[in-house]
Amino acid sequence: MRGESGLAAPEVQLETERLILRLPRIEDFDRFAEMFADAGSRHIGGPLQRHESWRRFLQMPGAWMLQGFAMFSVVEKSSGRWMGQAGPWQPDGWPGTEVGYSFHPDARGKGYATEACAAAMDWAFDVLGWHEVIHSIAPTNTASQAVAQRLGSRNRGPGKLPPPLDAHPIDIWGQTRGEWLARRKELVA
């Protein structure tokens, strides 16, 4: 993928048993907008109108172009449908090296978030050389907390996002590379 400025995003694709993790594409936008229109998106800044979702959608391709990493689009192998996004995320002022995740309403409850995040965490530790991974989770977002727990992360206590997001309470869940490597074998067993 090459932008007008001549910057090239890396060609990265990960595969799991049921999923393909790849860079975002324009054809992902309709389901992305549906995800952010859903009331369940309240923990990730939604619900949003379609035009607001468009601006949010552009964040990931932009981060890929400028940082060389961002959340992957998560695609179900069997159907080719966009299911959500998961992967490394570290905007300016962020409280740490995060592997974040958000999924379309019809993808929830299938274990896709855990499966996608495990692959993204492997990539973040192995390719990006990260020493720890966090998940910034609203204290009321029990579904996201359950994913973090399945990944082996633990609640490290309250955290703070940079302005203007600092008004939203979050807990920092996380683990070190060593903790991940020790737990990783259990996760795939």
mmCIF file of C-alpha atoms in Angstrom:
data_model
loop_
_atom_site.group_PDB
_atom_site.id
_atom_site.type_symbol
_atom_site.label_atom_id
_atom_site.label_comp_id
_atom_site.label_asym_id
_atom_site.label_seq_id
_atom_site.Cartn_x
_atom_site.Cartn_y
_atom_site.Cartn_z
ATOM 1 C CA MET A 1 0.000 0.000 0.000
ATOM 2 C CA ARG A 2 1.508 3.353 -0.995
ATOM 3 C CA GLY A 3 0.124 6.756 -0.089
ATOM 4 C CA GLU A 4 0.377 10.024 -2.008
ATOM 5 C CA SER A 5 3.377 11.068 0.075
ATOM 6 C CA GLY A 6 5.307 8.037 -1.126
ATOM 7 C CA LEU A 7 5.179 6.375 2.291
ATOM 8 C CA ALA A 8 4.649 2.655 2.096
ATOM 9 C CA ALA A 9 2.896 0.614 4.767
ATOM 10 C CA PRO A 10 4.477 -2.751 5.422
ATOM 11 C CA GLU A 11 2.951 -5.792 3.774
ATOM 12 C CA VAL A 12 1.897 -7.776 6.822
ATOM 13 C CA GLN A 13 -0.600 -10.585 7.089
ATOM 14 C CA LEU A 14 -1.088 -12.998 9.973
ATOM 15 C CA GLU A 15 -3.213 -16.131 9.974
ATOM 16 C CA THR A 16 -4.806 -18.136 12.733
ATOM 17 C CA GLU A 17 -6.968 -21.219 12.491
ATOM 18 C CA ARG A 18 -10.110 -19.204 11.661
ATOM 19 C CA LEU A 19 -8.896 -15.673 10.942
ATOM 20 C CA ILE A 20 -6.764 -13.528 8.681
ATOM 21 C CA LEU A 21 -5.248 -10.384 10.189
ATOM 22 C CA ARG A 22 -4.283 -7.873 7.500
ATOM 23 C CA LEU A 23 -3.979 -4.163 6.916
ATOM 24 C CA PRO A 24 -7.266 -2.242 6.635
ATOM 25 C CA ARG A 25 -8.882 -1.866 3.222
ATOM 26 C CA ILE A 26 -11.588 0.481 2.006
ATOM 27 C CA GLU A 27 -14.031 -2.424 1.679
ATOM 28 C CA ASP A 28 -13.826 -2.890 5.476
ATOM 29 C CA PHE A 29 -15.479 0.450 6.125
ATOM 30 C CA ASP A 30 -19.180 -0.525 5.920
ATOM 31 C CA ARG A 31 -18.859 -3.130 8.680
ATOM 32 C CA PHE A 32 -16.562 -0.821 10.665
ATOM 33 C CA ALA A 33 -19.281 1.875 10.536
ATOM 34 C CA GLU A 34 -21.888 -0.703 11.615
ATOM 35 C CA MET A 35 -19.678 -1.662 14.569
ATOM 36 C CA PHE A 36 -19.391 1.967 15.681
ATOM 37 C CA ALA A 37 -23.122 2.625 15.183
ATOM 38 C CA ASP A 38 -23.950 -0.167 17.647
ATOM 39 C CA ALA A 39 -24.722 0.738 21.272
ATOM 40 C CA GLY A 40 -22.055 -1.790 22.315
ATOM 41 C CA SER A 41 -19.384 0.575 20.980
ATOM 42 C CA ARG A 42 -19.853 2.889 23.974
ATOM 43 C CA HIS A 43 -16.618 1.585 25.535
ATOM 44 C CA ILE A 44 -14.583 2.546 22.454
ATOM 45 C CA GLY A 45 -15.966 6.027 21.837
ATOM 46 C CA GLY A 46 -19.251 5.250 20.108
ATOM 47 C CA PRO A 47 -21.934 5.131 19.030
ATOM 48 C CA LEU A 48 -20.888 7.221 16.059
ATOM 49 C CA GLN A 49 -22.610 8.559 12.975
ATOM 50 C CA ARG A 50 -21.261 7.168 9.698
ATOM 51 C CA HIS A 51 -19.308 10.368 8.887
ATOM 52 C CA GLU A 52 -17.682 10.213 12.355
ATOM 53 C CA SER A 53 -16.827 6.550 11.805
ATOM 54 C CA TRP A 54 -15.081 7.481 8.564
ATOM 55 C CA ARG A 55 -12.630 9.729 10.396
ATOM 56 C CA ARG A 56 -12.063 7.033 13.039
ATOM 57 C CA PHE A 57 -11.573 4.411 10.313
ATOM 58 C CA LEU A 58 -8.719 6.434 8.798
ATOM 59 C CA GLN A 59 -6.708 6.300 12.037
ATOM 60 C CA MET A 60 -5.465 2.739 11.508
ATOM 61 C CA PRO A 61 -4.226 3.101 7.907
ATOM 62 C CA GLY A 62 -2.582 6.365 8.983
ATOM 63 C CA ALA A 63 -0.809 4.682 11.897
ATOM 64 C CA TRP A 64 0.344 1.848 9.604
ATOM 65 C CA MET A 65 1.794 4.407 7.185
ATOM 66 C CA LEU A 66 3.554 6.535 9.782
ATOM 67 C CA GLN A 67 4.407 4.136 12.623
ATOM 68 C CA GLY A 68 4.656 0.846 10.748
ATOM 69 C CA PHE A 69 2.060 -0.801 12.984
ATOM 70 C CA ALA A 70 -1.559 -0.457 14.049
ATOM 71 C CA MET A 71 -4.584 -2.639 14.583
ATOM 72 C CA PHE A 72 -5.143 -5.239 11.909
ATOM 73 C CA SER A 73 -8.438 -5.795 10.169
ATOM 74 C CA VAL A 74 -9.663 -9.194 11.323
ATOM 75 C CA VAL A 75 -11.324 -11.231 8.582
ATOM 76 C CA GLU A 76 -13.124 -14.552 9.012
ATOM 77 C CA LYS A 77 -11.486 -17.107 6.698
ATOM 78 C CA SER A 78 -14.653 -19.100 6.010
ATOM 79 C CA SER A 79 -16.748 -16.119 4.864
ATOM 80 C CA GLY A 80 -14.226 -13.388 3.979
ATOM 81 C CA ARG A 81 -16.206 -10.988 6.195
ATOM 82 C CA TRP A 82 -14.597 -8.231 8.252
ATOM 83 C CA MET A 83 -15.153 -9.155 11.901
ATOM 84 C CA GLY A 84 -13.312 -6.378 13.715
ATOM 85 C CA GLN A 85 -9.890 -5.035 14.474
ATOM 86 C CA ALA A 86 -7.122 -6.089 16.827
ATOM 87 C CA GLY A 87 -3.466 -5.277 17.191
ATOM 88 C CA PRO A 88 -0.756 -2.946 18.369
ATOM 89 C CA TRP A 89 -1.771 0.604 19.124
ATOM 90 C CA GLN A 90 0.257 3.420 20.628
ATOM 91 C CA PRO A 91 -0.928 6.941 19.877
ATOM 92 C CA ASP A 92 1.009 9.901 21.247
ATOM 93 C CA GLY A 93 0.658 10.120 25.030
ATOM 94 C CA TRP A 94 -0.787 6.616 25.362
ATOM 95 C CA PRO A 95 -0.199 4.867 28.706
ATOM 96 C CA GLY A 96 1.806 2.031 27.135
ATOM 97 C CA THR A 97 2.252 -0.402 24.266
ATOM 98 C CA GLU A 98 -1.288 -1.612 23.756
ATOM 99 C CA VAL A 99 -2.823 -4.485 21.863
ATOM 100 C CA GLY A 100 -6.373 -3.247 21.455
ATOM 101 C CA TYR A 101 -9.460 -4.889 20.016
ATOM 102 C CA SER A 102 -13.009 -4.137 18.942
ATOM 103 C CA PHE A 103 -15.402 -6.425 17.102
ATOM 104 C CA HIS A 104 -18.593 -6.184 15.081
ATOM 105 C CA PRO A 105 -21.701 -7.208 17.070
ATOM 106 C CA ASP A 106 -22.184 -10.396 15.023
ATOM 107 C CA ALA A 107 -18.578 -11.461 15.734
ATOM 108 C CA ARG A 108 -18.826 -11.253 19.509
ATOM 109 C CA GLY A 109 -18.951 -14.372 21.636
ATOM 110 C CA LYS A 110 -17.073 -16.561 19.140
ATOM 111 C CA GLY A 111 -13.594 -16.316 20.640
ATOM 112 C CA TYR A 112 -12.343 -14.202 17.736
ATOM 113 C CA ALA A 113 -10.973 -11.437 19.988
ATOM 114 C CA THR A 114 -8.821 -13.859 21.974
ATOM 115 C CA GLU A 115 -7.631 -15.647 18.818
ATOM 116 C CA ALA A 116 -6.798 -12.407 16.993
ATOM 117 C CA CYS A 117 -5.139 -10.763 20.002
ATOM 118 C CA ALA A 118 -2.945 -13.814 20.630
ATOM 119 C CA ALA A 119 -1.588 -13.558 17.075
ATOM 120 C CA ALA A 120 -1.192 -9.773 17.386
ATOM 121 C CA MET A 121 0.617 -10.120 20.722
ATOM 122 C CA ASP A 122 3.008 -12.679 19.229
ATOM 123 C CA TRP A 123 3.710 -10.207 16.408
ATOM 124 C CA ALA A 124 4.140 -7.234 18.773
ATOM 125 C CA PHE A 125 6.627 -9.129 20.941
ATOM 126 C CA ASP A 126 8.487 -10.902 18.122
ATOM 127 C CA VAL A 127 8.523 -8.266 15.360
ATOM 128 C CA LEU A 128 8.112 -4.945 17.166
ATOM 129 C CA GLY A 129 10.266 -6.036 20.088
ATOM 130 C CA TRP A 130 7.812 -4.849 22.729
ATOM 131 C CA HIS A 131 8.592 -5.818 26.334
ATOM 132 C CA GLU A 132 5.022 -5.571 27.597
ATOM 133 C CA VAL A 133 1.479 -5.285 26.307
ATOM 134 C CA ILE A 134 -1.383 -3.428 27.925
ATOM 135 C CA HIS A 135 -5.118 -3.215 27.289
ATOM 136 C CA SER A 136 -6.887 0.039 28.281
ATOM 137 C CA ILE A 137 -10.312 -1.129 29.426
ATOM 138 C CA ALA A 138 -13.271 0.753 30.904
ATOM 139 C CA PRO A 139 -14.058 -0.593 34.393
ATOM 140 C CA THR A 140 -17.605 -1.395 33.221
ATOM 141 C CA ASN A 141 -16.505 -3.311 30.100
ATOM 142 C CA THR A 142 -16.697 -6.836 31.488
ATOM 143 C CA ALA A 143 -16.588 -8.480 28.038
ATOM 144 C CA SER A 144 -13.254 -6.848 27.235
ATOM 145 C CA GLN A 145 -11.952 -7.683 30.697
ATOM 146 C CA ALA A 146 -12.799 -11.348 30.059
ATOM 147 C CA VAL A 147 -10.750 -11.287 26.837
ATOM 148 C CA ALA A 148 -7.798 -9.746 28.694
ATOM 149 C CA GLN A 149 -8.059 -12.433 31.375
ATOM 150 C CA ARG A 150 -8.154 -15.233 28.769
ATOM 151 C CA LEU A 151 -4.978 -13.739 27.284
ATOM 152 C CA GLY A 152 -3.322 -13.886 30.712
ATOM 153 C CA SER A 153 -3.341 -10.162 31.422
ATOM 154 C CA ARG A 154 -4.158 -8.900 34.891
ATOM 155 C CA ASN A 155 -5.667 -5.661 36.103
ATOM 156 C CA ARG A 156 -2.836 -3.337 37.129
ATOM 157 C CA GLY A 157 -5.188 -0.625 38.365
ATOM 158 C CA PRO A 158 -6.490 2.711 37.119
ATOM 159 C CA GLY A 159 -4.815 4.426 34.201
ATOM 160 C CA LYS A 160 -5.162 7.676 32.308
ATOM 161 C CA LEU A 161 -5.569 8.304 28.597
ATOM 162 C CA PRO A 162 -4.290 11.536 27.055
ATOM 163 C CA PRO A 163 -6.669 14.516 26.619
ATOM 164 C CA PRO A 164 -9.413 14.717 25.487
ATOM 165 C CA LEU A 165 -9.932 11.039 26.407
ATOM 166 C CA ASP A 166 -8.748 11.575 29.998
ATOM 167 C CA ALA A 167 -12.332 12.039 31.223
ATOM 168 C CA HIS A 168 -13.023 8.342 30.508
ATOM 169 C CA PRO A 169 -12.015 6.056 33.381
ATOM 170 C CA ILE A 170 -9.871 3.078 32.400
ATOM 171 C CA ASP A 171 -8.047 0.254 34.073
ATOM 172 C CA ILE A 172 -4.730 -0.882 32.661
ATOM 173 C CA TRP A 173 -4.604 -4.614 32.102
ATOM 174 C CA GLY A 174 -1.323 -6.088 30.980
ATOM 175 C CA GLN A 175 1.536 -8.516 31.047
ATOM 176 C CA THR A 176 5.217 -8.695 30.226
ATOM 177 C CA ARG A 177 6.790 -10.545 27.326
ATOM 178 C CA GLY A 178 8.038 -13.211 29.753
ATOM 179 C CA GLU A 179 4.581 -13.705 31.241
ATOM 180 C CA TRP A 180 3.125 -13.995 27.736
ATOM 181 C CA LEU A 181 5.661 -16.567 26.598
ATOM 182 C CA ALA A 182 5.021 -18.673 29.717
ATOM 183 C CA ARG A 183 1.240 -18.516 29.207
ATOM 184 C CA ARG A 184 1.176 -18.749 25.392
ATOM 185 C CA LYS A 185 1.541 -22.527 25.300
ATOM 186 C CA GLU A 186 -1.521 -22.914 27.566
ATOM 187 C CA LEU A 187 -3.588 -20.633 25.333
ATOM 188 C CA VAL A 188 -3.080 -22.729 22.206
ATOM 189 C CA ALA A 189 -3.379 -26.113 23.978
#
